[in-house]
Amino acid sequence: MEKVRLGIVGIGNQGSGYVTKIQRGDVPEMEIAAICDISPERLEWAEKNHPDVARFDDAEKMMDSGLIDAVLVSVPHYDHPKYSIMGMKKGLHVICEKPAGVYTKQVKEMNEVAKECNVKFGMMFNQRTRNVYRKLREIVQSGVYGEIRRTNWIITTWYRTQEYYDSGSWRATWSGEGGGVLLNQCPHQLDLWQWICGMPSKVYTKMHFGKWHDIEVEDDVTTYVEYPNGATGTFITTTGDAYGSNRFEITLDRARIICEGTTIKVLEYTMPTSEHISKGKVFTNPPILGESTISCNNNGDQHMEVFKAFAAAILRDEPLTAAGTEGINGLTLSNCMHLSAWLGKDIIVDEFDDDLYYEELMKRVATSKRKENVKTVVVDTSGTY
Amino acid sequence: MEKVRLGIVGIGNQGSGYVTKIQRGDVPEMEIAAICDISPERLEWAEKNHPDVARFDDAEKMMDSGLIDAVLVSVPHYDHPKYSIMGMKKGLHVICEKPAGVYTKQVKEMNEVAKECNVKFGMMFNQRTRNVYRKLREIVQSGVYGEIRRTNWIITTWYRTQEYYDSGSWRATWSGEGGGVLLNQCPHQLDLWQWICGMPSKVYTKMHFGKWHDIEVEDDVTTYVEYPNGATGTFITTTGDAYGSNRFEITLDRARIICEGTTIKVLEYTMPTSEHISKGKVFTNPPILGESTISCNNNGDQHMEVFKAFAAAILRDEPLTAAGTEGINGLTLSNCMHLSAWLGKDIIVDEFDDDLYYEELMKRVATSKRKENVKTVVVDTSGTY
């Protein structure tokens, strides 16, 4: 195999952008060999713009066609596990859009299948390719500054207008997306948060549903967490604040780290806080060793990097950007947040009851209302993720 | 009266600094006429350093002496209302150190007495004199940018070593201070928060007691609030993070405001978010009108400014920096946070049960242990408030 032949399940906003880029050669070791969508309009779009790419209106037929080696799952969230599992069982390599699914119960099953099938399975966590987060992870995970004491991420740059929510009948519904800002916008940050700082052990969330928009799901979330070592953290997000902030603060034992945009500021001490707190004089801080500012390059098309790594993994067994089985981590946080908000209780992550979560979610799905008279818009999402 | 003759109840860390400054003329319309302390060592210090100032070992005697027009209450927190009430009832003007008291029950009584007595009653909220907070309040309260949507204050610059806590047997005990970082360090920010943004209507808090220090009270606090208009907010504080952050973000309908240190950054839009959210196109933000950075002067000795205003209020009926009766606001927030953390429940501010709070506090006071073998240190607190 010289080039990976990719088939795409679902040619919506994201999918159509990928086709254009991959077909013009942005991912040298990959080509789009087939696409599949249930919408005649989307297939017409494909015929017109990419007549050389095979078209299917049924995912299984595409997977059985022999035309493809790998499949991208780019359908509504609920069906991510279904089509990922289908692909893996047919011996195809799979890359799945975020989130891994809507509830961890189904993602656990997907991960089980991934273990059994000898294929590559990756998640489209394109933000993991950003230099600023790679660097941040390296700093924290190296352990050079000791353990985490506190993490605060204010990530309110996900502003969305009502027109956005009205652009698809499934958008921001319990039955269509299974959640709001946590399921659609924040899977990246939830993944990065745990990728950089590790998984919290306890979650408590205050959540507002349709606070700023005419939607049934959450658009305003404040979460408090505790880590296994006792450190605490917050995660604040919304789609209701114009512009918003993206400020990620990580307090380590021997350094204070603040990440804003593509810049990381590190204030480093000569003595760990935990040592200074017991030895230091009244009203002193540990002596400062130095302060550094790391201005990271904002690398361009992150999705293409994920595809490049995916192709290299298939062709030469190189590492994936994000193993598919890691998709469950951010989703677990997301599910814990919803369950905490619904029940008004602390959720112990290790004891997270995915049956209860599913039950609570289905109560909401049962009364969920798809929007009527929506104007389906295929929007240009470049620069919005 | 040309000069206000002040008597000080309690010559500890703060009090002794004031005497030196006021006696050298930092507050032209005020002089220290008498001081009172129960500690012979402190009276010796006074005799040695300020032999011209009358000394008392009993507050009531000082108040009855005819030597003073006004009194500063600078004793441990629990006794703030007691001595403030005593002064007011004797016709003396009163200025009280923060917090106004430890529990709102006693502060309500103090405020009742203040209403009946025709004297000036002020709170030592010296941080209200800081230009940066005055400006911030002016911006928010002017209403020019519309209503508040979110407030996030990360105020973790209150780092304290164990030696600090070991410097007084009463420090960081339920019986001595009635709380930790909220009662000792944060009364300023709790006051400023409500002074600038108004009082929240609901409070939920996660609190850790002796997490970073060998103390029985809280040294790590994460609070979530809701405002009467539905806006949300967070307040994060600790004495356990070296250096820490002081970042106060206020999202208004037509501007995003970020205050760090003495700098205020304002990102202003041409259209309110609430209007744009319903009219704006997919993936747009309201157009930016402009961005401004206000670098405020960090005015020097804030306490002296409070004393100047207090003297001017007594002599010429000019406005106080902070009316004494406003001290209850920040304390109410503080009490709500403790009660929320103790009960694990939301506290509705208007329905705050001060009897229940008192009961819960007294349970902790009953088992509170004063530290033994402490090294009492009178420390220089300049620059630490």
Tab-separated table of N, CA, C and O in Angstrom, chain B residues 92-175:
chain	number	residue	atom	x	y	z
B	92	LEU	N	-18.890	57.987	70.244
B	92	LEU	CA	-17.640	58.097	69.490
B	92	LEU	C	-17.849	57.657	68.043
B	92	LEU	O	-18.635	56.752	67.774
B	93	HIS	N	-17.124	58.325	67.135
B	93	HIS	CA	-17.111	57.846	65.751
B	93	HIS	C	-16.272	56.571	65.714
B	93	HIS	O	-15.299	56.446	66.453
B	94	VAL	N	-16.644	55.648	64.833
B	94	VAL	CA	-15.986	54.337	64.845
B	94	VAL	C	-15.498	53.955	63.455
B	94	VAL	O	-16.219	54.102	62.470
B	95	ILE	N	-14.256	53.479	63.418
B	95	ILE	CA	-13.788	52.818	62.198
B	95	ILE	C	-13.320	51.424	62.595
B	95	ILE	O	-12.600	51.256	63.585
B	96	CYS	N	-13.797	50.438	61.837
B	96	CYS	CA	-13.608	49.045	62.215
B	96	CYS	C	-12.761	48.320	61.184
B	96	CYS	O	-12.975	48.466	59.979
B	97	GLU	N	-11.803	47.547	61.663
B	97	GLU	CA	-11.019	46.711	60.753
B	97	GLU	C	-11.912	45.648	60.125
B	97	GLU	O	-12.923	45.248	60.706
B	98	LYS	N	-11.498	45.146	58.978
B	98	LYS	CA	-12.233	44.041	58.348
B	98	LYS	C	-11.851	42.743	59.021
B	98	LYS	O	-10.725	42.652	59.527
B	99	PRO	N	-12.713	41.721	59.022
B	99	PRO	CA	-14.118	41.771	58.601
B	99	PRO	C	-14.967	42.467	59.667
B	99	PRO	O	-14.513	42.643	60.797
B	100	ALA	N	-16.196	42.824	59.282
B	100	ALA	CA	-17.079	43.528	60.213
B	100	ALA	C	-17.337	42.699	61.463
B	100	ALA	O	-17.618	43.230	62.530
B	101	GLY	N	-17.234	41.402	61.324
B	101	GLY	CA	-17.417	40.474	62.443
B	101	GLY	C	-17.187	39.085	61.890
B	101	GLY	O	-16.708	38.942	60.757
B	102	VAL	N	-17.548	38.092	62.662
B	102	VAL	CA	-17.337	36.721	62.192
B	102	VAL	C	-18.641	36.125	61.663
B	102	VAL	O	-18.647	35.330	60.736
B	103	TYR	N	-19.753	36.540	62.257
B	103	TYR	CA	-21.047	36.021	61.796
B	103	TYR	C	-22.032	37.177	61.690
B	103	TYR	O	-21.978	38.136	62.462
B	104	THR	N	-22.909	37.096	60.710
B	104	THR	CA	-23.758	38.243	60.387
B	104	THR	C	-24.727	38.604	61.511
B	104	THR	O	-25.129	39.749	61.618
B	105	LYS	N	-25.101	37.623	62.322
B	105	LYS	CA	-25.988	37.899	63.457
B	105	LYS	C	-25.466	39.081	64.279
B	105	LYS	O	-26.222	39.983	64.644
B	106	GLN	N	-24.173	39.039	64.615
B	106	GLN	CA	-23.630	40.103	65.460
B	106	GLN	C	-23.446	41.398	64.677
B	106	GLN	O	-23.543	42.495	65.238
B	107	VAL	N	-23.222	41.279	63.383
B	107	VAL	CA	-23.010	42.481	62.566
B	107	VAL	C	-24.335	43.202	62.326
B	107	VAL	O	-24.391	44.432	62.253
B	108	LYS	N	-25.410	42.433	62.243
B	108	LYS	CA	-26.732	43.052	62.133
B	108	LYS	C	-26.994	43.955	63.325
B	108	LYS	O	-27.519	45.065	63.195
B	109	GLU	N	-26.637	43.447	64.493
B	109	GLU	CA	-26.844	44.228	65.721
B	109	GLU	C	-26.006	45.503	65.684
B	109	GLU	O	-26.474	46.592	66.014
B	110	MET	N	-24.767	45.361	65.243
B	110	MET	CA	-23.882	46.521	65.124
B	110	MET	C	-24.488	47.560	64.183
B	110	MET	O	-24.490	48.758	64.468
B	111	ASN	N	-25.039	47.076	63.053
B	111	ASN	CA	-25.632	48.003	62.089
B	111	ASN	C	-26.884	48.688	62.653
B	111	ASN	O	-27.162	49.844	62.348
B	112	GLU	N	-27.630	47.957	63.485
B	112	GLU	CA	-28.800	48.559	64.132
B	112	GLU	C	-28.382	49.711	65.043
B	112	GLU	O	-28.975	50.783	65.011
B	113	VAL	N	-27.341	49.452	65.828
B	113	VAL	CA	-26.849	50.493	66.747
B	113	VAL	C	-26.345	51.697	65.948
B	113	VAL	O	-26.594	52.852	66.302
B	114	ALA	N	-25.660	51.424	64.827
B	114	ALA	CA	-25.127	52.522	64.001
B	114	ALA	C	-26.250	53.433	63.517
B	114	ALA	O	-26.083	54.650	63.416
B	115	LYS	N	-27.411	52.834	63.221
B	115	LYS	CA	-28.549	53.622	62.748
B	115	LYS	C	-29.045	54.575	63.835
B	115	LYS	O	-29.473	55.695	63.558
B	116	GLU	N	-28.984	54.079	65.085
B	116	GLU	CA	-29.537	54.855	66.199
B	116	GLU	C	-28.588	55.953	66.686
B	116	GLU	O	-29.031	56.972	67.199
B	117	CYS	N	-27.297	55.684	66.552
B	117	CYS	CA	-26.317	56.638	67.092
B	117	CYS	C	-25.896	57.624	66.011
B	117	CYS	O	-25.624	57.236	64.882
B	118	ASN	N	-25.802	58.858	66.363
B	118	ASN	CA	-25.478	59.886	65.391
B	118	ASN	C	-23.966	60.075	65.288
B	118	ASN	O	-23.432	61.124	65.614
B	119	VAL	N	-23.294	59.020	64.871
B	119	VAL	CA	-21.837	59.088	64.719
B	119	VAL	C	-21.450	58.544	63.340
B	119	VAL	O	-22.254	57.901	62.673
B	120	LYS	N	-20.221	58.841	62.956
B	120	LYS	CA	-19.718	58.256	61.706
B	120	LYS	C	-19.236	56.840	61.987
B	120	LYS	O	-18.604	56.581	63.003
B	121	PHE	N	-19.526	55.937	61.068
B	121	PHE	CA	-19.151	54.540	61.232
B	121	PHE	C	-18.607	54.051	59.894
B	121	PHE	O	-19.330	54.001	58.895
B	122	GLY	N	-17.323	53.741	59.897
B	122	GLY	CA	-16.695	53.313	58.642
B	122	GLY	C	-16.014	51.962	58.773
B	122	GLY	O	-15.717	51.494	59.872
B	123	MET	N	-15.792	51.316	57.631
B	123	MET	CA	-15.029	50.064	57.594
B	123	MET	C	-13.665	50.338	56.967
B	123	MET	O	-13.552	51.111	56.036
B	124	MET	N	-12.652	49.652	57.486
B	124	MET	CA	-11.302	49.783	56.935
B	124	MET	C	-11.172	48.925	55.669
B	124	MET	O	-10.424	47.953	55.638
B	125	PHE	N	-11.956	49.276	54.638
B	125	PHE	CA	-11.808	48.582	53.350
B	125	PHE	C	-10.839	49.402	52.509
B	125	PHE	O	-11.231	50.077	51.546
B	126	ASN	N	-9.562	49.305	52.893
B	126	ASN	CA	-8.563	50.156	52.253
B	126	ASN	C	-8.419	49.877	50.768
B	126	ASN	O	-8.058	50.751	49.996
B	127	GLN	N	-8.752	48.635	50.347
B	127	GLN	CA	-8.583	48.335	48.922
B	127	GLN	C	-9.609	49.075	48.055
B	127	GLN	O	-9.430	49.184	46.850
B	128	ARG	N	-10.662	49.591	48.681
B	128	ARG	CA	-11.601	50.407	47.907
B	128	ARG	C	-10.962	51.722	47.438
B	128	ARG	O	-11.504	52.371	46.546
B	129	THR	N	-9.857	52.097	48.061
B	129	THR	CA	-9.206	53.337	47.620
B	129	THR	C	-8.313	53.092	46.399
B	129	THR	O	-7.829	54.039	45.806
B	130	ARG	N	-8.073	51.835	46.077
B	130	ARG	CA	-7.184	51.562	44.941
B	130	ARG	C	-7.838	52.016	43.640
B	130	ARG	O	-8.980	51.663	43.342
B	131	ASN	N	-7.066	52.778	42.864
B	131	ASN	CA	-7.608	53.346	41.624
B	131	ASN	C	-8.161	52.267	40.695
B	131	ASN	O	-9.171	52.475	40.035
B	132	VAL	N	-7.479	51.130	40.671
B	132	VAL	CA	-7.899	50.100	39.724
B	132	VAL	C	-9.307	49.591	40.055
B	132	VAL	O	-10.128	49.359	39.152
B	133	TYR	N	-9.636	49.483	41.346
B	133	TYR	CA	-10.975	48.986	41.701
B	133	TYR	C	-12.021	50.097	41.617
B	133	TYR	O	-13.180	49.833	41.288
B	134	ARG	N	-11.587	51.320	41.908
B	134	ARG	CA	-12.520	52.440	41.716
B	134	ARG	C	-12.938	52.533	40.257
B	134	ARG	O	-14.105	52.735	39.931
B	135	LYS	N	-11.942	52.408	39.374
B	135	LYS	CA	-12.204	52.507	37.936
B	135	LYS	C	-13.093	51.350	37.469
B	135	LYS	O	-14.039	51.543	36.701
B	136	LEU	N	-12.766	50.178	37.969
B	136	LEU	CA	-13.530	48.984	37.595
B	136	LEU	C	-14.993	49.146	38.013
B	136	LEU	O	-15.918	48.841	37.262
B	137	ARG	N	-15.189	49.658	39.227
B	137	ARG	CA	-16.550	49.861	39.702
B	137	ARG	C	-17.278	50.888	38.834
B	137	ARG	O	-18.441	50.698	38.471
B	138	GLU	N	-16.566	51.961	38.504
B	138	GLU	CA	-17.159	53.007	37.673
B	138	GLU	C	-17.608	52.420	36.327
B	138	GLU	O	-18.716	52.669	35.867
B	139	ILE	N	-16.735	51.607	35.722
B	139	ILE	CA	-17.050	50.997	34.424
B	139	ILE	C	-18.289	50.117	34.527
B	139	ILE	O	-19.215	50.221	33.730
B	140	VAL	N	-18.306	49.253	35.536
B	140	VAL	CA	-19.405	48.286	35.648
B	140	VAL	C	-20.696	48.984	36.059
B	140	VAL	O	-21.755	48.778	35.459
B	141	GLN	N	-20.599	49.829	37.096
B	141	GLN	CA	-21.808	50.431	37.658
B	141	GLN	C	-22.402	51.526	36.775
B	141	GLN	O	-23.578	51.847	36.902
B	142	SER	N	-21.594	52.085	35.876
B	142	SER	CA	-22.129	53.117	34.977
B	142	SER	C	-23.226	52.533	34.084
B	142	SER	O	-24.086	53.252	33.594
B	143	GLY	N	-23.148	51.235	33.857
B	143	GLY	CA	-24.159	50.583	33.015
B	143	GLY	C	-23.924	50.790	31.529
B	143	GLY	O	-24.688	50.289	30.700
B	144	VAL	N	-22.874	51.482	31.172
B	144	VAL	CA	-22.639	51.798	29.757
B	144	VAL	C	-22.434	50.529	28.918
B	144	VAL	O	-22.771	50.509	27.739
B	145	TYR	N	-21.932	49.479	29.542
B	145	TYR	CA	-21.741	48.211	28.810
B	145	TYR	C	-22.832	47.189	29.135
B	145	TYR	O	-22.694	46.008	28.813
B	146	GLY	N	-23.864	47.633	29.790
B	146	GLY	CA	-24.994	46.745	30.047
B	146	GLY	C	-24.784	45.845	31.253
B	146	GLY	O	-23.867	46.038	32.050
B	147	GLU	N	-25.611	44.833	31.333
B	147	GLU	CA	-25.624	43.955	32.509
B	147	GLU	C	-24.457	42.971	32.535
B	147	GLU	O	-23.876	42.651	31.503
B	148	ILE	N	-24.193	42.480	33.736
B	148	ILE	CA	-23.170	41.448	33.923
B	148	ILE	C	-23.681	40.109	33.404
B	148	ILE	O	-24.846	39.757	33.605
B	149	ARG	N	-22.801	39.374	32.725
B	149	ARG	CA	-23.130	38.014	32.289
B	149	ARG	C	-22.318	36.983	33.064
B	149	ARG	O	-22.750	35.855	33.252
B	150	ARG	N	-21.102	37.382	33.498
B	150	ARG	CA	-20.228	36.422	34.189
B	150	ARG	C	-19.151	37.204	34.938
B	150	ARG	O	-18.673	38.221	34.458
B	151	THR	N	-18.781	36.718	36.126
B	151	THR	CA	-17.618	37.275	36.836
B	151	THR	C	-16.767	36.097	37.308
B	151	THR	O	-17.289	35.142	37.866
B	152	ASN	N	-15.470	36.170	37.042
B	152	ASN	CA	-14.543	35.141	37.519
B	152	ASN	C	-13.383	35.835	38.212
B	152	ASN	O	-12.642	36.567	37.578
B	153	TRP	N	-13.253	35.600	39.490
B	153	TRP	CA	-12.105	36.178	40.190
B	153	TRP	C	-11.238	35.038	40.731
B	153	TRP	O	-11.676	34.281	41.601
B	154	ILE	N	-10.018	34.957	40.188
B	154	ILE	CA	-9.021	34.038	40.742
B	154	ILE	C	-8.100	34.902	41.595
B	154	ILE	O	-7.357	35.731	41.065
B	155	ILE	N	-8.197	34.745	42.908
B	155	ILE	CA	-7.400	35.581	43.801
B	155	ILE	C	-6.623	34.652	44.745
B	155	ILE	O	-7.080	34.294	45.836
B	156	THR	N	-5.496	34.220	44.234
B	156	THR	CA	-4.693	33.226	44.951
B	156	THR	C	-3.342	33.821	45.364
B	156	THR	O	-2.374	33.092	45.562
B	157	THR	N	-3.308	35.143	45.484
B	157	THR	CA	-2.044	35.818	45.835
B	157	THR	C	-1.855	35.935	47.342
B	157	THR	O	-1.049	36.728	47.808
B	158	TRP	N	-2.598	35.177	48.096
B	158	TRP	CA	-2.562	35.272	49.562
B	158	TRP	C	-1.683	34.194	50.203
B	158	TRP	O	-1.950	33.739	51.318
B	159	TYR	N	-0.645	33.783	49.513
B	159	TYR	CA	0.235	32.726	50.016
B	159	TYR	C	0.729	32.998	51.449
B	159	TYR	O	1.179	34.099	51.766
B	160	ARG	N	0.621	32.011	52.293
B	160	ARG	CA	1.097	32.114	53.674
B	160	ARG	C	1.850	30.836	54.050
B	160	ARG	O	1.393	29.735	53.723
B	161	THR	N	2.959	30.995	54.733
B	161	THR	CA	3.709	29.827	55.208
B	161	THR	C	3.162	29.388	56.573
B	161	THR	O	2.399	30.113	57.217
B	162	GLN	N	3.578	28.222	56.996
B	162	GLN	CA	3.145	27.721	58.302
B	162	GLN	C	3.598	28.673	59.410
B	162	GLN	O	2.894	28.856	60.406
B	163	GLU	N	4.764	29.277	59.227
B	163	GLU	CA	5.270	30.193	60.260
B	163	GLU	C	4.300	31.340	60.513
B	163	GLU	O	4.128	31.809	61.636
B	164	TYR	N	3.664	31.798	59.444
B	164	TYR	CA	2.642	32.838	59.595
B	164	TYR	C	1.539	32.341	60.529
B	164	TYR	O	1.151	33.021	61.473
B	165	TYR	N	1.044	31.145	60.242
B	165	TYR	CA	-0.054	30.628	61.065
B	165	TYR	C	0.389	30.341	62.497
B	165	TYR	O	-0.414	30.378	63.427
B	166	ASP	N	1.666	30.059	62.669
B	166	ASP	CA	2.174	29.763	64.005
B	166	ASP	C	2.544	31.029	64.777
B	166	ASP	O	3.050	30.945	65.892
B	167	SER	N	2.295	32.212	64.163
B	167	SER	CA	2.748	33.453	64.801
B	167	SER	C	1.742	34.010	65.808
B	167	SER	O	1.950	35.073	66.375
B	168	GLY	N	0.626	33.324	66.018
B	168	GLY	CA	-0.330	33.757	67.035
B	168	GLY	C	-1.223	32.588	67.372
B	168	GLY	O	-1.661	31.865	66.466
B	169	SER	N	-1.494	32.364	68.648
B	169	SER	CA	-2.257	31.172	69.053
B	169	SER	C	-3.688	31.222	68.521
B	169	SER	O	-4.319	30.191	68.330
B	170	TRP	N	-4.195	32.431	68.262
B	170	TRP	CA	-5.563	32.619	67.782
B	170	TRP	C	-5.671	32.455	66.271
B	170	TRP	O	-6.751	32.236	65.736
B	171	ARG	N	-4.543	32.548	65.591
B	171	ARG	CA	-4.574	32.549	64.129
B	171	ARG	C	-5.148	31.258	63.565
B	171	ARG	O	-4.786	30.162	64.001
B	172	ALA	N	-5.983	31.407	62.556
B	172	ALA	CA	-6.491	30.265	61.803
B	172	ALA	C	-7.123	29.209	62.711
B	172	ALA	O	-6.976	28.017	62.496
B	173	THR	N	-7.814	29.689	63.755
B	173	THR	CA	-8.602	28.788	64.603
B	173	THR	C	-10.058	29.230	64.539
B	173	THR	O	-10.345	30.414	64.318
B	174	TRP	N	-10.979	28.293	64.742
B	174	TRP	CA	-12.403	28.641	64.764
B	174	TRP	C	-12.694	29.578	65.919
B	174	TRP	O	-13.482	30.517	65.790
B	175	SER	N	-12.052	29.313	67.063
B	175	SER	CA	-12.356	30.147	68.223
B	175	SER	C	-11.663	31.502	68.154
B	175	SER	O	-12.169	32.488	68.676
